[in-house]
Short mmCIF file of C-alpha atoms and ligand atoms in Angstrom, two decimals:
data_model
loop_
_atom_site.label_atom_id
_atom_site.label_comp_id
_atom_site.label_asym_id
_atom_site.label_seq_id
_atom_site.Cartn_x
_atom_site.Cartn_y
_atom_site.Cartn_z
CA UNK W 1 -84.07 7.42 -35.02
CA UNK W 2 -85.48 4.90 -32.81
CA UNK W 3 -83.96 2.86 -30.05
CA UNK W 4 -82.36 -0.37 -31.00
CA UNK W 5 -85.18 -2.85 -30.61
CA UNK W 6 -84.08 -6.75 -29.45
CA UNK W 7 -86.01 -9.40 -31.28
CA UNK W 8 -88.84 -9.71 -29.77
CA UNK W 9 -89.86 -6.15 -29.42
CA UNK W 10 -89.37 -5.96 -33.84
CA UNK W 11 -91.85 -8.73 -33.88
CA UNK W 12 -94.10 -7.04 -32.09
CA UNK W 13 -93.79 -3.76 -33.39
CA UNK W 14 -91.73 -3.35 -36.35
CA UNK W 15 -93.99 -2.41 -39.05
CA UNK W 16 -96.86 -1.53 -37.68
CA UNK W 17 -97.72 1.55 -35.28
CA UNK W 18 -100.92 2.88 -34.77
CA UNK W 19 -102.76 3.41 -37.92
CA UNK W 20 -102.26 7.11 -39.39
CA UNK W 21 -105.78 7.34 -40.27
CA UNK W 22 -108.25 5.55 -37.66
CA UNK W 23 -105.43 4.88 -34.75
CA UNK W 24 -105.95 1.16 -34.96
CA UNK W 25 -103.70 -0.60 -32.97
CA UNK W 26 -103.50 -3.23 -35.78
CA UNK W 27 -102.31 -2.67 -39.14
CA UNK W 28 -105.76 -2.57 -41.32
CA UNK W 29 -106.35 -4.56 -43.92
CA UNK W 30 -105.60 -2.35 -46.63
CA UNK W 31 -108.79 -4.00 -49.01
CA UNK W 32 -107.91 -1.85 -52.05
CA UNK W 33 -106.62 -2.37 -55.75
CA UNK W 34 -105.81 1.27 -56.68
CA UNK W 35 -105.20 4.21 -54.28
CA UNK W 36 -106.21 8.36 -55.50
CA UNK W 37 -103.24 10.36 -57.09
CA UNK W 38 -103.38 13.87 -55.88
CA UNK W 39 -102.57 14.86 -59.20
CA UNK W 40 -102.25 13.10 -62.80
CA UNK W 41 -99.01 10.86 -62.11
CA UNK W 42 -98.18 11.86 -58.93
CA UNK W 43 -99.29 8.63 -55.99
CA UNK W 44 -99.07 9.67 -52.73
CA UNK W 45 -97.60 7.26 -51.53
CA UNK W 46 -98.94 4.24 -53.27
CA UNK W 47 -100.35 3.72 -56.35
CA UNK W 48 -101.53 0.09 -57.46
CA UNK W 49 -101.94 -2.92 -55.19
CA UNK W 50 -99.58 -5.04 -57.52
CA UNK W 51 -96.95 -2.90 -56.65
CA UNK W 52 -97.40 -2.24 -53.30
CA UNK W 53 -99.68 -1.83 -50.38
CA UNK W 54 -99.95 -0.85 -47.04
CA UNK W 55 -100.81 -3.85 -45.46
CA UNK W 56 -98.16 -5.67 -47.58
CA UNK W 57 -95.60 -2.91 -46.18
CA UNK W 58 -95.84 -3.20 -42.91
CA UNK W 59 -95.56 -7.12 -42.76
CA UNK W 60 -92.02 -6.69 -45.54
CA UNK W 61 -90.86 -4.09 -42.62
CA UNK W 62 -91.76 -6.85 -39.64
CA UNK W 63 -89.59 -9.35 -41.99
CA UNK W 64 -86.98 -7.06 -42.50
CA UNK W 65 -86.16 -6.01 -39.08
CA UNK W 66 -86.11 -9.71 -38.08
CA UNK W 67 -83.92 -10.63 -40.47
CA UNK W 68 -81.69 -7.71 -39.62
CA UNK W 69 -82.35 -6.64 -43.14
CA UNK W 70 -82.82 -2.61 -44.75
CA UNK W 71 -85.13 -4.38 -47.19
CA UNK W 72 -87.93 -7.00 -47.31
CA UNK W 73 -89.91 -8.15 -50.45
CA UNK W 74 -93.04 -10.27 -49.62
CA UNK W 75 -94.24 -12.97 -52.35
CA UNK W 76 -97.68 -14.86 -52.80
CA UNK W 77 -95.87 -18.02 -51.91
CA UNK W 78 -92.53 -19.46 -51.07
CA UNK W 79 -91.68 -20.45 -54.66
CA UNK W 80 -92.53 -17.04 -56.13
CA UNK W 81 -90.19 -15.60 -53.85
CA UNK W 82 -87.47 -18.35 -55.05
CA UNK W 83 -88.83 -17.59 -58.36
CA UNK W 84 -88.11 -14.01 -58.59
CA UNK W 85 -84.78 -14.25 -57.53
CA UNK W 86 -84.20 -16.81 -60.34
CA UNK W 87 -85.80 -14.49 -62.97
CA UNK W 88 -82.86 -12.36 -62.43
CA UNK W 89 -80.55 -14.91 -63.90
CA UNK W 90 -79.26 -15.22 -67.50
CA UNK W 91 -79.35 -18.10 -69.91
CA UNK W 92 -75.71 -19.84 -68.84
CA UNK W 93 -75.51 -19.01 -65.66
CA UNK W 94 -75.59 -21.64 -63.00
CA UNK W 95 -77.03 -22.10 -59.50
CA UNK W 96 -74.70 -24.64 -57.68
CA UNK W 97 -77.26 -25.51 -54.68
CA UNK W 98 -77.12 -27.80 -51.27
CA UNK W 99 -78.16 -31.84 -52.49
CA UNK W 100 -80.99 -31.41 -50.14
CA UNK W 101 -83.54 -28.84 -51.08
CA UNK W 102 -86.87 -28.41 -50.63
CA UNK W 103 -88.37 -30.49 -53.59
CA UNK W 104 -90.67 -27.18 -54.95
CA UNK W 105 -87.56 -25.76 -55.43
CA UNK W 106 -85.43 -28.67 -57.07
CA UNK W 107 -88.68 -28.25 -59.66
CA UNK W 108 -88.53 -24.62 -60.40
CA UNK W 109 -84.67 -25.04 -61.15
CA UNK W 110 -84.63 -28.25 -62.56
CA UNK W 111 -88.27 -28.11 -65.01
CA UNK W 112 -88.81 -24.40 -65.73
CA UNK W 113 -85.28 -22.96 -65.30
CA UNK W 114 -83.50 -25.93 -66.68
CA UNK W 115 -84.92 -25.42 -69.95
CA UNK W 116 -84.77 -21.84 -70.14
CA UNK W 117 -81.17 -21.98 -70.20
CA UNK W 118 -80.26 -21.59 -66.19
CA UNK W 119 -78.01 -24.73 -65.01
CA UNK W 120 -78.31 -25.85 -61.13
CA UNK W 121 -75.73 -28.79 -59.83
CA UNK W 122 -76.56 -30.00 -56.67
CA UNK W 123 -73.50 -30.77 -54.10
CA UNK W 124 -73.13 -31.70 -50.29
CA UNK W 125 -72.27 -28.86 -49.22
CA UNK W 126 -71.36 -29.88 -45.57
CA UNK W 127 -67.98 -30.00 -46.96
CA UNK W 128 -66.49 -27.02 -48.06
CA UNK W 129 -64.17 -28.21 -49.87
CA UNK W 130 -66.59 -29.99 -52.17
CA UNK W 131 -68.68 -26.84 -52.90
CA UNK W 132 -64.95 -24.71 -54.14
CA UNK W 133 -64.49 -28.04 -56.26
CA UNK W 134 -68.33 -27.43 -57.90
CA UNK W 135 -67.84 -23.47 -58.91
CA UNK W 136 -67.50 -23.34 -62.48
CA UNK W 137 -66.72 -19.84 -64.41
CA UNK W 138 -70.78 -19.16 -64.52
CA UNK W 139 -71.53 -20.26 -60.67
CA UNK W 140 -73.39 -16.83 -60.24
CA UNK W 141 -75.85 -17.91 -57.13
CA UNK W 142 -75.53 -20.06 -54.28
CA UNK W 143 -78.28 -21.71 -53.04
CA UNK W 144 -78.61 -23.22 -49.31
CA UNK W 145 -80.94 -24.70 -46.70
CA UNK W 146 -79.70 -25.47 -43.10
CA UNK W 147 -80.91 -27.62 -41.18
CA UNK W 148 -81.94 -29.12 -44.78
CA UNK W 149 -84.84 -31.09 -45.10
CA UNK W 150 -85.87 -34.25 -43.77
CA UNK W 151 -82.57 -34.88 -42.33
CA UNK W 152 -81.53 -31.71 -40.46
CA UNK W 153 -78.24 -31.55 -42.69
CA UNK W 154 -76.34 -28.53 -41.39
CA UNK W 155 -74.26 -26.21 -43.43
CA UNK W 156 -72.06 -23.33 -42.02
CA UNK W 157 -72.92 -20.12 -43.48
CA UNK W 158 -70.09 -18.60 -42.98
CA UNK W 159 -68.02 -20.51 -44.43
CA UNK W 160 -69.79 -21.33 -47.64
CA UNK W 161 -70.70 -17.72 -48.25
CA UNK W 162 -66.43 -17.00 -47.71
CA UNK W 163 -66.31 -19.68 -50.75
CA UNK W 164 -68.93 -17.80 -53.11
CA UNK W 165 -67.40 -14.42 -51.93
CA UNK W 166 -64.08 -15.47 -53.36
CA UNK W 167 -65.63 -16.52 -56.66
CA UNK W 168 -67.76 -13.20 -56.85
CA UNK W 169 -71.42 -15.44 -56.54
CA UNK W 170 -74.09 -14.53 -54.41
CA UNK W 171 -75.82 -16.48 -51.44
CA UNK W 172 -79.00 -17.58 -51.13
CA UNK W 173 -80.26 -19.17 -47.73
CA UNK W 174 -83.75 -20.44 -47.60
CA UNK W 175 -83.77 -19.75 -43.68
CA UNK W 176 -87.66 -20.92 -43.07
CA UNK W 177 -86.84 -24.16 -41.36
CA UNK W 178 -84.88 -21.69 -38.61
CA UNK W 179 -86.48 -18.53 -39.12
CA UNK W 180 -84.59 -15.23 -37.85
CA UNK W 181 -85.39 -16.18 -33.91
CA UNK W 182 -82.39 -19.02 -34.53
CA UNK W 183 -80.39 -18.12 -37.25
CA UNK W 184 -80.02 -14.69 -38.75
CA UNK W 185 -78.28 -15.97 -42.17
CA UNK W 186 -77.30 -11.95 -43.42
CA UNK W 187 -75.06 -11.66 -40.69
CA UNK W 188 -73.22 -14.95 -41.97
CA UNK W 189 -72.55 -13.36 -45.27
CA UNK W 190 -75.58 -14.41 -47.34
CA UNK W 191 -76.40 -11.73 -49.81
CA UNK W 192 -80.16 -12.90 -49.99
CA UNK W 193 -82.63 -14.85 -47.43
CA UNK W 194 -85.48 -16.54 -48.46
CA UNK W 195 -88.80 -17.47 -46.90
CA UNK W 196 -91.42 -19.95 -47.22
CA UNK W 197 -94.01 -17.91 -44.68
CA UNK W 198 -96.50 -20.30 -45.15
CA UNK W 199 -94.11 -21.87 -42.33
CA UNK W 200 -93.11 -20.50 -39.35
CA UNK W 201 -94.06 -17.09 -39.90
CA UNK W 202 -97.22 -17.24 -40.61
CA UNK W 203 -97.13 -20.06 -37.95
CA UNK W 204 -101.36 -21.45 -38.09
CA UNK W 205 -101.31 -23.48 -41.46
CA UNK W 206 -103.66 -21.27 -42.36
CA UNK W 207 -101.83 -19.37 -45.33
CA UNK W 208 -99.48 -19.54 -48.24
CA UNK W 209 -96.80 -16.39 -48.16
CA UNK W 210 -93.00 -16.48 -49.27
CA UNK W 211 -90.31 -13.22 -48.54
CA UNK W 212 -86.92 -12.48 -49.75
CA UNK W 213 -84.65 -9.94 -46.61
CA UNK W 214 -81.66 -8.23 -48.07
CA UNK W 215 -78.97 -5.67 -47.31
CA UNK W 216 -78.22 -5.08 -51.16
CA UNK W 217 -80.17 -2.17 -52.41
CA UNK W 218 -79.20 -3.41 -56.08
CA UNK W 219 -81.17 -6.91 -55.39
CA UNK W 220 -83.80 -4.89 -53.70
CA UNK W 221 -84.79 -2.87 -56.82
CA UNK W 222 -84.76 -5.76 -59.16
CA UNK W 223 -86.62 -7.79 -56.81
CA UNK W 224 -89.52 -5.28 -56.70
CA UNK W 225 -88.94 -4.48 -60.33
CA UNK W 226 -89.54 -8.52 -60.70
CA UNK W 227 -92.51 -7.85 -58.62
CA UNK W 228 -94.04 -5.39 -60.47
CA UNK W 229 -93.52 -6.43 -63.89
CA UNK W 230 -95.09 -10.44 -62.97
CA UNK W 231 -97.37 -9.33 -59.73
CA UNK W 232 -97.04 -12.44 -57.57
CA UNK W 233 -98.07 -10.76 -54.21
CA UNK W 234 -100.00 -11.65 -51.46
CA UNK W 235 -103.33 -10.05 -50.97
CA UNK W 236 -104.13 -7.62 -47.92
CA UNK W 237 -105.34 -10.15 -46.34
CA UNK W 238 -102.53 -12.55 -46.25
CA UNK W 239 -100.15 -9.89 -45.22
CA UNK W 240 -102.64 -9.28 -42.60
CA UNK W 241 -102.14 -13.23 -41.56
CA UNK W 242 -99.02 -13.27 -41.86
CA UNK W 243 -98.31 -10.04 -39.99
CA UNK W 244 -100.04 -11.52 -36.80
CA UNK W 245 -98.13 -14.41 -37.25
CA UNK W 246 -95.20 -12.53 -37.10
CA UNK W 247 -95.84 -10.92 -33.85
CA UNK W 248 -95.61 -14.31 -32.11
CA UNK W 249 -92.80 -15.78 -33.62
CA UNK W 250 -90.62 -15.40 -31.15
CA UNK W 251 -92.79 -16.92 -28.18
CA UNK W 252 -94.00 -19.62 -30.78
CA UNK W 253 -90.43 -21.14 -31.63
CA UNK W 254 -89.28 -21.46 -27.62
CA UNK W 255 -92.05 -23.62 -27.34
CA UNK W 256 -91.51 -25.54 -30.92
CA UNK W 257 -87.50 -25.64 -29.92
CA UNK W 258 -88.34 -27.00 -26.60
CA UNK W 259 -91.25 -29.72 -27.32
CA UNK W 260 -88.64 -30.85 -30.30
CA UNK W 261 -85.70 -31.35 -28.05
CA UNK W 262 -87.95 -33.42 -25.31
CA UNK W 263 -88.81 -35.64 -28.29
CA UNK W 264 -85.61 -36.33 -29.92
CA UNK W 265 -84.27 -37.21 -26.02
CA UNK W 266 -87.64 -39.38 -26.10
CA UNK W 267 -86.96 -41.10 -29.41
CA UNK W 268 -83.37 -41.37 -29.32
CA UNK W 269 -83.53 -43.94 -26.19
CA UNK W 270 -87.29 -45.70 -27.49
CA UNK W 271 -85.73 -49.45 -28.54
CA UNK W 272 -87.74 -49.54 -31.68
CA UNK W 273 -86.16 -46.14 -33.37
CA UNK W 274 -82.82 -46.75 -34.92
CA UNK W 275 -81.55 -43.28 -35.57
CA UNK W 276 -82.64 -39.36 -34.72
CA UNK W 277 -81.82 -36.67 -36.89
CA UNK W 278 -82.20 -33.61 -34.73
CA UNK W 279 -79.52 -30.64 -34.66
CA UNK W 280 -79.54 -30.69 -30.85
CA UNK W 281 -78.17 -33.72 -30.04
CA UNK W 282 -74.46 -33.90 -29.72
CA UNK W 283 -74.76 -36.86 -31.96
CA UNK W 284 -75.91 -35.16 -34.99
CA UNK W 285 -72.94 -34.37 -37.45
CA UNK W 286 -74.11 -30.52 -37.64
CA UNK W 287 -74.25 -30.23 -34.19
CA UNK W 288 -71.28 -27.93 -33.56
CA UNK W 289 -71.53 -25.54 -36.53
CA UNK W 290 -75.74 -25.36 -35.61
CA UNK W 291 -74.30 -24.64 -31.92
CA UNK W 292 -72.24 -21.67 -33.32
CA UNK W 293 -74.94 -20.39 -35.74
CA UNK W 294 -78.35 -20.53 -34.60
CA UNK W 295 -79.65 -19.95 -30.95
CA UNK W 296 -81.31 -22.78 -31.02
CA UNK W 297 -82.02 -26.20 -32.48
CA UNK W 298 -85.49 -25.32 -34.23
CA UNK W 299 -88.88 -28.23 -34.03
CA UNK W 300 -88.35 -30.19 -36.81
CA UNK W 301 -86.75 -33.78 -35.89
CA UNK W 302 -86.50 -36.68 -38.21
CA UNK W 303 -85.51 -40.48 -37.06
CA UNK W 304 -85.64 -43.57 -38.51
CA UNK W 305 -87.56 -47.19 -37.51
CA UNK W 306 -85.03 -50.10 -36.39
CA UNK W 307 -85.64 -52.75 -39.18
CA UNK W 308 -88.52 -51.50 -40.25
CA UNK W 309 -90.79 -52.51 -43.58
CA UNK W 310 -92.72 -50.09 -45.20
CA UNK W 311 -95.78 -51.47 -43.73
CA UNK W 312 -94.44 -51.04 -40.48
CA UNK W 313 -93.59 -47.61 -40.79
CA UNK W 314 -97.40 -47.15 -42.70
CA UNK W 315 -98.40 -48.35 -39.49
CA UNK W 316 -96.63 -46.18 -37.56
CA UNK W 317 -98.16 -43.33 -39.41
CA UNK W 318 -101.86 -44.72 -39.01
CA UNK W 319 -101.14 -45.01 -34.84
CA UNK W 320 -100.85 -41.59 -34.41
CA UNK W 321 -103.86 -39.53 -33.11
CA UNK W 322 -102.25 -36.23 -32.31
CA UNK W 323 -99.52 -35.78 -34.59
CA UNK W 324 -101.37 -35.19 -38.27
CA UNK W 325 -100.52 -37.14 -41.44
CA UNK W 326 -99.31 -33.85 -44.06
CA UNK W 327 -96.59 -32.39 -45.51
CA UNK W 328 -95.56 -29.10 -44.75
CA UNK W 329 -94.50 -27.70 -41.48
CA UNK W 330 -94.15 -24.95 -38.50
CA UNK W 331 -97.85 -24.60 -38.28
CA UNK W 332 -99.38 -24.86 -33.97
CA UNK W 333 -100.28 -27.97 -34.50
CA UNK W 334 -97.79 -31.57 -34.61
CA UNK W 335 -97.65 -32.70 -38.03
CA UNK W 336 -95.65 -36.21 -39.04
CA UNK W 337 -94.35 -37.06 -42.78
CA UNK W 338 -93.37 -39.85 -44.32
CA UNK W 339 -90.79 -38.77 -47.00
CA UNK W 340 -90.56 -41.68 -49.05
CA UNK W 341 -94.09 -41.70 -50.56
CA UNK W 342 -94.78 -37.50 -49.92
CA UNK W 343 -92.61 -35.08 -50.09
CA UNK W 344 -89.30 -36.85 -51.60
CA UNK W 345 -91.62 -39.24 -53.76
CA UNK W 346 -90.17 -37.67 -56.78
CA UNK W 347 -86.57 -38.28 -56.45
CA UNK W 348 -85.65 -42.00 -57.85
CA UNK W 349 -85.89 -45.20 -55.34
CA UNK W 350 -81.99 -45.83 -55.58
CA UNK W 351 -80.93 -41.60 -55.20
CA UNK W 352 -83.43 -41.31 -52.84
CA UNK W 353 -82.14 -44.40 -50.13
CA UNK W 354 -78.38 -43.47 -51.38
CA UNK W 355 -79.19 -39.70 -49.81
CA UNK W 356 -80.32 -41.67 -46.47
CA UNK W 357 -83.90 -41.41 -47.03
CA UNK W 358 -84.93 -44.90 -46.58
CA UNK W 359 -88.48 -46.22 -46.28
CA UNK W 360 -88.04 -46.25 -42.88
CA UNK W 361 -87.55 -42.40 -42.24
CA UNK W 362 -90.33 -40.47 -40.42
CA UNK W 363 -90.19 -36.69 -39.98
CA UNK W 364 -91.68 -34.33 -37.63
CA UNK W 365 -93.17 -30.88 -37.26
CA UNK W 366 -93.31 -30.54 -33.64
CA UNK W 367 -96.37 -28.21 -32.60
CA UNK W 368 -97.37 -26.14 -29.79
CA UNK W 369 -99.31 -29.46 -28.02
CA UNK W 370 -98.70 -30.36 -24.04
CA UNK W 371 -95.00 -32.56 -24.96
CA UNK W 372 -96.39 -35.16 -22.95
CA UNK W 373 -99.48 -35.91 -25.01
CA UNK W 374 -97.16 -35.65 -28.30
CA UNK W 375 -94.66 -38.19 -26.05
CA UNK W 376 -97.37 -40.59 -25.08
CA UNK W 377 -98.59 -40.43 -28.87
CA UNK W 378 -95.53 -41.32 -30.73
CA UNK W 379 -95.18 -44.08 -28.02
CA UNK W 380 -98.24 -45.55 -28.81
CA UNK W 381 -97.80 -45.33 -32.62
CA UNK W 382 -94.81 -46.96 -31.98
CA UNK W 383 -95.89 -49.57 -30.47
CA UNK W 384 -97.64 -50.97 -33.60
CA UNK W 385 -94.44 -51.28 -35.26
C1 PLP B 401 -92.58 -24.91 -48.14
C2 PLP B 401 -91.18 -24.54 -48.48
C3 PLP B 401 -90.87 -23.78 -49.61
C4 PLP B 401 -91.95 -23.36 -50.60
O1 PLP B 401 -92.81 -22.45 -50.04
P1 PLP B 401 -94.38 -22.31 -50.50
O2 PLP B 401 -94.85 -21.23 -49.59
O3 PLP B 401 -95.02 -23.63 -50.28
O4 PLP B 401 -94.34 -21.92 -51.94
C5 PLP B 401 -89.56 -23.43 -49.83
N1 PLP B 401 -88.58 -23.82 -49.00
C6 PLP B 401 -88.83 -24.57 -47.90
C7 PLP B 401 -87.70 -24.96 -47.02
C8 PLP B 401 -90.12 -24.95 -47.61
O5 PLP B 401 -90.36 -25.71 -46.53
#
């Protein structure tokens, strides 16, 4: 049995030693659909790249350890990850979920799920009370994000997963706007944590990768029987990605946490922003439970133009040079969003400015840039408005 490792010493390591064949230092890229049997039936140790591979093993071991986890499942994206856990439902059973998901997810519940017979409700469930009020007899998964997206909405884990405990439902926590460096949600109670590793993890924007860490051995083996029976993996080489993302997590999100807290001090006293939404400042409503849960306050920040029009905030957008007009997030590089017409374009004009998200909201993925050119960009952008 090995030494207890700390956190960054499992990103490094946990997973991967020295190849068994070749001694590379680096887990191979494991190119390969089918492996020999050393006798009719009987794999060695693996068998068929849909159900598992090397490469794909050691980057569900890195995740695993992160999350504190005995077992990690890794997906071809974010949403098959969500997906497989959501296979495991029945028709009438329901998902009661936080009011601010990712929008890929509202889908899969909402359009594919809906119809199949698998209700979702949607609640805020900052208040406690609110989400004991929205169990009903069939409430069989929770499903969470904190901070949420764009607005940093923070939910105690703790006390939500007491709530589904009582009423015998399981937790989900989409944990990829923290990652395990701030917030570890198993150790809160959640019986499942999901990744988009397309995100942080994987940490370049250069590929697409979801994971689901659990404790439960019973979720483990229908999660990989999920996997095996509907195959949506990641290739060798995306493990391999993903994998060296991995290693750096740790080093990456110090610098993400700490560029993201300059700029929401920078924004929060600029005269032409009205509010910031970052979990860091002792304004923010989540401050206190984020304070008890994660280590840290994470790089996304959103904040809102004073009296802004829609073609001020455009213009906003169009006066940046540094920070990049996308969606998505956690990547090295500063990325800025504009909710209203990307990734919340979906959601109906009046819902969507009821749930705060006015025209006027921005939102930022802080990168790994010098803070001062990322300051001295936002103030120029802003300056336009
Ligand atoms: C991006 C994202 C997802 C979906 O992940 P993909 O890898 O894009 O499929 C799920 N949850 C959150 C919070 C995300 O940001």
């Amino acid at each position: 049995m090995k030494r207890a490792w700390r956190f960054a010493t499992q990103a490094v390591h946990a997973g991967s030693g020295p190849d068994v064949h070749s001694g590379a230092v680096m887990m191979p890229i494991y190119q390969s659909s089918t492996f020999a049997q050393s006798e009719p039936g009987i794999p060695r140790s693996y068998e068929y790249g849909r159900v598992s591979n090397p490469t794909r093993t050691a980057l569900e071991q890195n995740l695993a350890a992160l999350e504190g986890a005995t077992h990690g499942i890794a997906f071809a994206s974010g949403l098959a990850a969500a997906d497989a856990i959501l296979k495991c439902l029945r028709p009438g059973d329901h998902v009661l979920c936080s009011n601010d998901l990712y929008g890929g997810s509202y889908r899969l519940l909402r359009s594919v799920y809906g119809p199949l017979g698998i209700r979702s409700s949607f609640v805020d469930m900052r208040d406690v009370d609110r989400v004991g009020r929205a169990i009903g007899p069939n409430t069989k998964l929770f499903w969470l994000e904190t901070p949420g997206n764009p607005l940093l909405h923070v939910i105690d884990i703790a006390a939500t997963a007491q709530v589904a405990k009582r009423h015998g439902a399981h937790v989900v926590v989409d944990n990829t706007f923290a990652t395990p460096f701030l917030q570890r949600p198993l150790e809160l109670g959640a019986d499942l944590v999901l990744h988009s590793t397309t995100k942080y993890v994987g940490g370049h924007s250069d590929v697409i990768g979801g994971a689901i860490c659990t404790n439960n051995a019973q979720w483990e083996t229908r999660l990989r029987f999920q996997v095996k029976c509907a195959g949506a993996v990641p290739g060798p080489m995306d493990c391999f990605l993903l994998l060296r993302g991995a290693k750096t997590l740790h080093v990456r999100m110090e610098r993400h946490c700490a560029n993201a807290r300059h700029l929401a001090a920078f924004l929060g006293q600029h005269p032409k922003v009205d509010r910031v939404y970052y979990p860091g400042l002792a304004s923010h409503p989540g401050y206190e439970v984020a304070k008890h849960q994660m280590s840290d306050f994470g790089g996304m920040i959103a904040f809102t133009l004073m009296a802004a029009t829609l073609e001020d905030t455009l213009r906003v957008l169009a006066g940046c040079e540094v920070f990049t007009l996308a969606e998505s997030l956690g990547g090295v590089e500063s990325l800025i969003g504009h909710p209203a017409t990307m990734t919340h374009a979906s959601i109906p004009r009046e819902e969507r400015i009821a749930a705060g998200l006015g025209d006027n909201v921005l939102r930022l993925s802080v990168g790994l840039e010098d803070v001062r050119d990322l300051e001295n960009d936002l103030a120029a952008a802003l300056a336009t408005a």
